[in-house]
Amino acid sequence: MAERIGEVSGPARLARSGEGISAQELALAARNHGLPLEALRYDVTPPGLHYVLTHFDIPAVDTTAWRLALNGRVRTALDLDLRALRGRPAVTHRVTMECAGNGRARLSPRPVSQPWLVEAVGTADWTGVPLRHLLAEAGVEPDAVEVVFTGADHGVERGVEQDYRRSLPLAVALAGDPEVLVAYGMNGAPLPPQHGCPLRLVVPGWYGMAHVKWLREITVTDTPFTGFQQSVAYRYRHEPDDPGEPVTRIEPRALMVPPGFPDFMSRVRVVRPGEVRLEGRAWSGHAPVVRVEVSTDDGRSWTRAELAPPDGGSWSWHHWHTTWTATPGSHVLSVRATDADARTQPLSQSWNRGGFGNNLVQRVDVLCPAPDESLPPA
């Protein structure tokens, strides 16, 4: 059986020089989708526009029979149905969530996987029960070190058959700020199927791989978890045999609502001469964003943008805006964020084999035609 699985599930690899996006990557891109950048205008991302990454299949779910088990190194194991969970005190947190592989397709050499550009992000109001309250109810044993979360999605990755599982250090699971949620609601409605209906984890400040969907079991352990998604998949490594460092918190990033209007294929933007409003969102999982800068000359010079407070909470993105006087010609617009820990976006790629945490500044190609110049006919 292992040999047969190996035939359909190959090892991780890098694209060869000049290799384009493969049919397999295109299939992944068709299943998963990013945020249309014009939707950065919304403080809260509508569920259908929020980015989605599903490792395996969206499971078939019977919400009337769904149960969440909490077991392991606890004094009293819990076995809860959805009614019991909803009967506990609930909170709502606005959280910006980003895929760890956002920006992967812009790397060279390109790690072959879901080919994100910059659009794998979204912000939602998540409603549920604080994980720390459930752990307190169960009573965590003194020797506990981690909490493991198991989803109902099942499949094969790099030859390993598995349920999707991830863990958090106990200190993160028990924290009050940021507060980890066992969520059952998104933007005031039940979780949609693609976002983990009926239960998912929400871990503010952490990349999306930590936000386990279709959550069915929580296990408190006295040893570190070494499952595939923890010790193999989501690691910053430069060589295949490098054990690497774990992927955890979101690196600072700012994105711009593309100004003007686009060409259908190239997505080059067209603006008219004169004042153009530039705006977007900025976020970081390490510390609050304190500065957003915009360049209109392909990164040669930068000016500071106006930065608003977080949109609805400490773990939500900030709105920013500025004004640019467009002149006839071709331009490259860029934006970068800096947080309170002095982390800022690089102007050149930070490469690793998984394509994780690549927060290279965004580049937006813009054409400004002369006032008397008409665009070429279609």
Short mmCIF file of C-alpha atoms in Angstrom, two decimals:
data_model
loop_
_atom_site.label_atom_id
_atom_site.label_comp_id
_atom_site.label_asym_id
_atom_site.label_seq_id
_atom_site.Cartn_x
_atom_site.Cartn_y
_atom_site.Cartn_z
CA MET A 1 0.00 0.00 0.00
CA ALA A 2 2.82 2.43 0.90
CA GLU A 3 4.43 1.90 -2.49
CA ARG A 4 1.14 2.56 -4.27
CA ILE A 5 0.57 5.75 -2.28
CA GLY A 6 4.09 6.85 -3.18
CA GLU A 7 3.16 6.57 -6.85
CA VAL A 8 0.52 9.29 -6.51
CA SER A 9 2.16 11.49 -3.86
CA GLY A 10 5.63 12.73 -4.76
CA PRO A 11 8.23 14.56 -2.68
CA ALA A 12 8.49 18.32 -2.41
CA ARG A 13 10.47 19.88 -5.26
CA LEU A 14 11.56 23.16 -6.79
CA ALA A 15 10.56 24.22 -10.30
CA ARG A 16 13.29 23.88 -12.90
CA SER A 17 14.69 27.03 -14.49
CA GLY A 18 12.11 28.32 -16.97
CA GLU A 19 9.44 25.83 -15.84
CA GLY A 20 5.95 27.31 -15.92
CA ILE A 21 3.03 26.59 -13.64
CA SER A 22 2.17 22.89 -13.91
CA ALA A 23 -1.25 21.32 -14.49
CA GLN A 24 -1.15 20.08 -10.88
CA GLU A 25 -0.51 23.60 -9.58
CA LEU A 26 -3.28 24.94 -11.82
CA ALA A 27 -5.65 22.34 -10.35
CA LEU A 28 -4.71 23.51 -6.85
CA ALA A 29 -5.27 27.13 -7.85
CA ALA A 30 -8.74 26.22 -9.19
CA ARG A 31 -9.68 24.51 -5.89
CA ASN A 32 -8.29 27.25 -3.66
CA HIS A 33 -8.79 30.95 -4.17
CA GLY A 34 -7.40 34.24 -2.96
CA LEU A 35 -8.85 37.60 -2.08
CA PRO A 36 -9.56 39.82 -5.12
CA LEU A 37 -7.37 42.79 -4.21
CA GLU A 38 -10.19 45.28 -4.81
CA ALA A 39 -11.92 43.56 -1.83
CA LEU A 40 -9.31 45.13 0.45
CA ARG A 41 -11.84 47.98 0.58
CA TYR A 42 -13.95 45.94 3.02
CA ASP A 43 -13.12 46.20 6.72
CA VAL A 44 -14.49 42.65 7.05
CA THR A 45 -14.05 40.28 4.13
CA PRO A 46 -17.27 38.62 2.90
CA PRO A 47 -16.90 34.82 3.26
CA GLY A 48 -16.97 34.22 -0.50
CA LEU A 49 -14.06 36.64 -1.01
CA HIS A 50 -11.92 35.52 1.95
CA TYR A 51 -8.97 33.38 0.88
CA VAL A 52 -9.38 29.59 1.07
CA LEU A 53 -6.79 26.83 1.23
CA THR A 54 -7.97 23.24 1.68
CA HIS A 55 -5.27 20.59 1.93
CA PHE A 56 -7.48 17.61 1.10
CA ASP A 57 -11.28 17.46 0.52
CA ILE A 58 -13.99 19.49 2.21
CA PRO A 59 -15.45 16.76 4.44
CA ALA A 60 -19.06 15.66 4.37
CA VAL A 61 -20.51 16.98 7.63
CA ASP A 62 -23.58 16.04 9.66
CA THR A 63 -23.90 18.94 12.09
CA THR A 64 -26.58 17.14 14.12
CA ALA A 65 -24.13 14.35 14.98
CA TRP A 66 -20.91 16.40 15.24
CA ARG A 67 -18.96 16.10 18.48
CA LEU A 68 -15.79 17.68 19.78
CA ALA A 69 -13.60 15.57 22.07
CA LEU A 70 -11.13 17.18 24.48
CA ASN A 71 -8.87 14.58 26.06
CA GLY A 72 -5.28 13.62 26.89
CA ARG A 73 -3.48 15.15 29.85
CA VAL A 74 -6.58 16.59 31.50
CA ARG A 75 -8.40 15.71 34.71
CA THR A 76 -11.84 15.51 33.09
CA ALA A 77 -12.23 14.63 29.40
CA LEU A 78 -14.97 16.53 27.56
CA ASP A 79 -17.26 15.25 24.80
CA LEU A 80 -19.35 18.13 23.47
CA ASP A 81 -21.97 18.45 20.76
CA LEU A 82 -22.58 21.75 18.98
CA ARG A 83 -25.50 22.67 21.22
CA ALA A 84 -23.32 22.26 24.32
CA LEU A 85 -20.60 24.45 22.78
CA ARG A 86 -23.03 27.18 21.76
CA GLY A 87 -24.45 27.12 25.28
CA ARG A 88 -21.14 28.33 26.70
CA PRO A 89 -20.21 32.04 26.88
CA ALA A 90 -19.14 33.18 23.41
CA VAL A 91 -16.88 35.94 22.16
CA THR A 92 -16.29 37.49 18.73
CA HIS A 93 -12.83 38.54 17.54
CA ARG A 94 -11.92 40.27 14.28
CA VAL A 95 -8.83 38.46 12.99
CA THR A 96 -6.76 38.84 9.84
CA MET A 97 -5.73 35.43 8.53
CA GLU A 98 -3.02 34.82 5.91
CA CYS A 99 -1.70 31.65 4.28
CA ALA A 100 1.92 30.83 5.16
CA GLY A 101 2.60 30.29 1.44
CA ASN A 102 1.35 33.70 0.36
CA GLY A 103 3.85 35.05 -2.19
CA ARG A 104 5.26 31.61 -3.06
CA ALA A 105 4.73 31.93 -6.83
CA ARG A 106 6.94 35.04 -6.93
CA LEU A 107 9.99 33.17 -5.62
CA SER A 108 12.86 31.98 -7.79
CA PRO A 109 13.42 29.08 -7.84
CA ARG A 110 9.71 28.49 -7.26
CA PRO A 111 8.63 25.84 -4.76
CA VAL A 112 6.06 23.69 -6.57
CA SER A 113 2.82 23.95 -4.59
CA GLN A 114 -0.27 26.18 -4.37
CA PRO A 115 0.91 29.14 -6.53
CA TRP A 116 -0.08 32.14 -4.44
CA LEU A 117 0.90 35.63 -5.56
CA VAL A 118 -0.08 38.11 -2.78
CA GLU A 119 -3.80 37.45 -2.42
CA ALA A 120 -3.99 34.68 0.23
CA VAL A 121 -5.47 36.79 3.03
CA GLY A 122 -8.77 37.89 4.55
CA THR A 123 -10.28 39.35 7.69
CA ALA A 124 -13.40 38.03 9.43
CA ASP A 125 -15.37 38.34 12.63
CA TRP A 126 -15.01 34.89 14.21
CA THR A 127 -17.44 33.81 16.95
CA GLY A 128 -16.90 30.92 19.32
CA VAL A 129 -15.71 29.70 22.71
CA PRO A 130 -12.25 30.68 23.99
CA LEU A 131 -10.03 27.60 23.99
CA ARG A 132 -8.59 28.56 27.38
CA HIS A 133 -12.06 28.26 28.93
CA LEU A 134 -12.49 24.71 27.62
CA LEU A 135 -9.02 23.76 28.84
CA ALA A 136 -9.77 25.24 32.26
CA GLU A 137 -13.01 23.28 32.41
CA ALA A 138 -11.18 20.04 31.58
CA GLY A 139 -8.32 20.81 33.97
CA VAL A 140 -4.88 20.63 32.36
CA GLU A 141 -2.40 18.36 34.13
CA PRO A 142 0.88 19.92 35.39
CA ASP A 143 3.03 17.90 32.96
CA ALA A 144 1.21 19.13 29.83
CA VAL A 145 3.33 20.91 27.19
CA GLU A 146 1.27 21.09 23.96
CA VAL A 147 -2.27 20.92 22.62
CA VAL A 148 -2.91 18.93 19.42
CA PHE A 149 -5.85 19.71 17.11
CA THR A 150 -7.29 17.16 14.67
CA GLY A 151 -9.50 18.03 11.72
CA ALA A 152 -11.84 15.76 9.80
CA ASP A 153 -10.04 16.35 6.49
CA HIS A 154 -8.05 13.26 5.46
CA GLY A 155 -5.63 12.63 2.61
CA VAL A 156 -2.09 11.96 1.47
CA GLU A 157 0.81 14.40 1.34
CA ARG A 158 4.34 13.43 0.24
CA GLY A 159 3.44 9.77 0.64
CA VAL A 160 2.04 10.10 4.16
CA GLU A 161 -1.64 9.24 4.73
CA GLN A 162 -2.97 11.47 7.48
CA ASP A 163 -5.70 13.47 9.14
CA TYR A 164 -4.82 17.14 9.16
CA ARG A 165 -3.25 17.81 12.58
CA ARG A 166 -1.38 20.71 14.14
CA SER A 167 -0.36 21.65 17.67
CA LEU A 168 0.18 24.79 19.73
CA PRO A 169 2.42 25.28 22.76
CA LEU A 170 0.33 25.16 25.93
CA ALA A 171 1.17 28.80 26.72
CA VAL A 172 -0.32 29.91 23.37
CA ALA A 173 -3.41 27.73 23.84
CA LEU A 174 -4.04 29.22 27.30
CA ALA A 175 -3.27 32.86 26.42
CA GLY A 176 -5.81 35.60 26.91
CA ASP A 177 -4.31 37.96 24.33
CA PRO A 178 -4.32 36.79 21.66
CA GLU A 179 -7.17 34.49 22.61
CA VAL A 180 -7.46 31.26 20.60
CA LEU A 181 -11.04 30.43 19.62
CA VAL A 182 -12.96 27.25 18.91
CA ALA A 183 -15.12 29.06 16.37
CA TYR A 184 -18.51 28.14 14.95
CA GLY A 185 -19.43 31.49 13.38
CA MET A 186 -18.01 33.75 10.67
CA ASN A 187 -19.29 37.30 10.12
CA GLY A 188 -22.44 36.64 12.13
CA ALA A 189 -23.42 33.41 10.35
CA PRO A 190 -22.50 29.71 10.74
CA LEU A 191 -19.14 28.73 9.27
CA PRO A 192 -19.42 28.00 5.53
CA PRO A 193 -18.28 24.50 4.46
CA GLN A 194 -15.00 25.75 2.95
CA HIS A 195 -14.16 27.61 6.17
CA GLY A 196 -14.47 24.59 8.46
CA CYS A 197 -18.17 24.06 9.21
CA PRO A 198 -19.12 23.28 11.90
CA LEU A 199 -16.00 24.06 14.02
CA ARG A 200 -12.55 25.46 13.41
CA LEU A 201 -9.65 26.85 15.36
CA VAL A 202 -8.79 30.56 15.08
CA VAL A 203 -5.28 31.50 16.27
CA PRO A 204 -4.83 35.30 16.03
CA GLY A 205 -1.44 36.37 14.68
CA TRP A 206 -0.49 32.92 13.33
CA TYR A 207 -0.39 31.85 9.69
CA GLY A 208 -3.38 29.89 8.40
CA MET A 209 -1.91 26.39 8.81
CA ALA A 210 -2.52 26.73 12.59
CA HIS A 211 -6.24 27.44 12.18
CA VAL A 212 -7.36 23.79 11.95
CA LYS A 213 -10.70 23.42 10.16
CA TRP A 214 -13.46 20.81 10.68
CA LEU A 215 -12.14 20.47 14.22
CA ARG A 216 -13.17 17.19 15.89
CA GLU A 217 -10.58 16.50 18.59
CA ILE A 218 -8.35 18.44 20.99
CA THR A 219 -5.64 16.44 22.77
CA VAL A 220 -3.43 17.79 25.55
CA THR A 221 -0.01 16.08 25.48
CA ASP A 222 3.04 15.83 27.72
CA THR A 223 5.42 15.57 24.74
CA PRO A 224 5.91 17.78 21.66
CA PHE A 225 3.77 16.81 18.67
CA THR A 226 5.79 15.47 15.72
CA GLY A 227 3.07 14.91 13.11
CA PHE A 228 3.63 15.63 9.42
CA GLN A 229 2.12 19.14 9.27
CA GLN A 230 4.15 20.12 12.34
CA SER A 231 7.59 18.60 11.84
CA VAL A 232 7.78 18.14 8.06
CA ALA A 233 5.50 20.46 6.09
CA TYR A 234 5.55 23.89 7.69
CA ARG A 235 9.25 24.55 8.33
CA TYR A 236 11.61 27.27 7.16
CA ARG A 237 14.40 25.25 5.52
CA HIS A 238 16.93 25.88 2.78
CA GLU A 239 18.15 22.32 2.20
CA PRO A 240 16.06 19.13 1.97
CA ASP A 241 17.70 17.58 5.05
CA ASP A 242 17.65 20.79 7.08
CA PRO A 243 15.33 20.33 10.12
CA GLY A 244 14.39 23.99 9.77
CA GLU A 245 12.52 26.34 12.06
CA PRO A 246 8.76 26.13 12.57
CA VAL A 247 6.43 28.50 10.72
CA THR A 248 4.40 30.39 13.32
CA ARG A 249 3.50 34.09 13.32
CA ILE A 250 2.58 36.28 10.36
CA GLU A 251 5.30 38.53 8.96
CA PRO A 252 4.33 42.18 8.33
CA ARG A 253 2.71 42.92 5.00
CA ALA A 254 0.88 45.78 3.31
CA LEU A 255 -1.25 45.46 0.19
CA MET A 256 -2.68 48.09 -2.11
CA VAL A 257 -6.10 48.24 -3.72
CA PRO A 258 -5.03 48.37 -7.38
CA PRO A 259 -5.89 51.91 -8.59
CA GLY A 260 -7.73 52.79 -11.77
CA PHE A 261 -8.97 49.96 -13.99
CA PRO A 262 -7.24 46.81 -15.30
CA ASP A 263 -6.31 45.22 -18.55
CA PHE A 264 -8.11 41.86 -18.63
CA MET A 265 -5.07 39.61 -19.19
CA SER A 266 -2.03 41.48 -17.92
CA ARG A 267 -3.82 43.16 -14.98
CA VAL A 268 -1.76 46.30 -15.68
CA ARG A 269 -3.69 49.22 -14.21
CA VAL A 270 -4.71 52.32 -16.18
CA VAL A 271 -5.15 55.69 -14.45
CA ARG A 272 -5.78 59.19 -15.73
CA PRO A 273 -3.33 62.06 -15.05
CA GLY A 274 -3.89 63.94 -11.81
CA GLU A 275 -4.57 63.05 -8.19
CA VAL A 276 -5.12 59.33 -7.53
CA ARG A 277 -6.12 57.96 -4.15
CA LEU A 278 -3.99 55.02 -3.06
CA GLU A 279 -5.24 52.83 -0.21
CA GLY A 280 -5.08 49.35 1.23
CA ARG A 281 -4.49 47.30 4.38
CA ALA A 282 -1.48 46.40 6.52
CA TRP A 283 -0.98 43.78 9.24
CA SER A 284 1.54 41.80 11.27
CA GLY A 285 1.29 38.82 13.61
CA HIS A 286 4.26 39.90 15.71
CA ALA A 287 3.42 43.44 16.82
CA PRO A 288 1.16 46.34 15.80
CA VAL A 289 1.89 47.99 12.46
CA VAL A 290 3.37 51.44 13.12
CA ARG A 291 4.34 52.63 9.63
CA VAL A 292 3.22 52.16 6.03
CA GLU A 293 5.27 53.62 3.17
CA VAL A 294 4.41 53.94 -0.51
CA SER A 295 6.72 54.16 -3.51
CA THR A 296 5.61 55.33 -6.96
CA ASP A 297 9.02 54.86 -8.64
CA ASP A 298 9.65 51.12 -8.21
CA GLY A 299 11.17 51.38 -4.74
CA ARG A 300 13.72 54.14 -5.35
CA SER A 301 12.02 56.53 -2.92
CA TRP A 302 9.32 56.14 -0.24
CA THR A 303 6.77 58.44 1.39
CA ARG A 304 4.78 57.77 4.52
CA ALA A 305 1.06 56.97 4.19
CA GLU A 306 -1.70 57.84 6.64
CA LEU A 307 -2.29 54.83 8.92
CA ALA A 308 -5.56 54.20 10.73
CA PRO A 309 -5.95 52.17 13.96
CA PRO A 310 -6.61 48.41 13.58
CA ASP A 311 -9.95 47.72 11.93
CA GLY A 312 -11.84 46.20 14.84
CA GLY A 313 -9.19 44.78 17.16
CA SER A 314 -5.52 44.22 17.91
CA TRP A 315 -5.28 41.23 15.53
CA SER A 316 -7.02 42.84 12.57
CA TRP A 317 -5.49 44.72 9.67
CA HIS A 318 -5.08 48.54 9.49
CA HIS A 319 -6.43 50.73 6.72
CA TRP A 320 -3.91 53.11 5.11
CA HIS A 321 -4.19 55.78 2.40
CA THR A 322 -2.27 58.47 0.57
CA THR A 323 -2.56 60.57 -2.61
CA TRP A 324 -0.39 60.27 -5.71
CA THR A 325 -0.24 62.76 -8.58
CA ALA A 326 -0.10 60.53 -11.66
CA THR A 327 1.82 61.77 -14.69
CA PRO A 328 1.83 60.28 -18.20
CA GLY A 329 4.01 57.20 -18.54
CA SER A 330 4.57 53.79 -16.97
CA HIS A 331 4.93 53.50 -13.22
CA VAL A 332 5.49 50.78 -10.62
CA LEU A 333 3.74 51.35 -7.29
CA SER A 334 4.83 49.56 -4.13
CA VAL A 335 3.84 49.54 -0.47
CA ARG A 336 5.55 48.19 2.66
CA ALA A 337 4.65 47.84 6.34
CA THR A 338 6.79 48.06 9.48
CA ASP A 339 5.64 46.82 12.88
CA ALA A 340 6.52 47.83 16.45
CA ASP A 341 9.20 45.11 16.60
CA ALA A 342 11.01 46.90 13.73
CA ARG A 343 10.14 44.07 11.32
CA THR A 344 9.67 45.45 7.83
CA GLN A 345 9.04 44.06 4.37
CA PRO A 346 12.10 43.30 2.25
CA LEU A 347 12.76 44.68 -1.22
CA SER A 348 14.30 41.36 -2.33
CA GLN A 349 13.02 37.86 -1.76
CA SER A 350 13.67 35.90 1.41
CA TRP A 351 13.82 32.37 0.01
CA ASN A 352 13.08 28.99 1.57
CA ARG A 353 12.15 25.60 0.11
CA GLY A 354 8.51 25.76 1.17
CA GLY A 355 7.93 29.31 -0.01
CA PHE A 356 6.73 30.33 3.46
CA GLY A 357 6.61 33.81 4.98
CA ASN A 358 7.57 35.56 1.73
CA ASN A 359 6.49 39.13 2.47
CA LEU A 360 8.35 40.78 -0.41
CA VAL A 361 6.81 44.19 -1.18
CA GLN A 362 3.91 44.28 -3.63
CA ARG A 363 4.54 45.77 -7.09
CA VAL A 364 1.65 47.23 -9.11
CA ASP A 365 2.27 48.14 -12.76
CA VAL A 366 0.39 51.27 -13.79
CA LEU A 367 0.01 53.02 -17.16
CA CYS A 368 -1.00 56.68 -17.19
CA PRO A 369 -1.84 57.78 -20.76
CA ALA A 370 -1.40 61.40 -21.83
CA PRO A 371 -4.62 63.48 -21.66
CA ASP A 372 -5.07 63.38 -25.44
CA GLU A 373 -3.98 59.74 -25.76
CA SER A 374 -6.61 57.06 -26.31
CA LEU A 375 -6.04 53.42 -25.49
CA PRO A 376 -5.49 51.07 -28.45
CA PRO A 377 -8.66 49.40 -29.73
CA ALA A 378 -9.49 45.88 -28.59
#
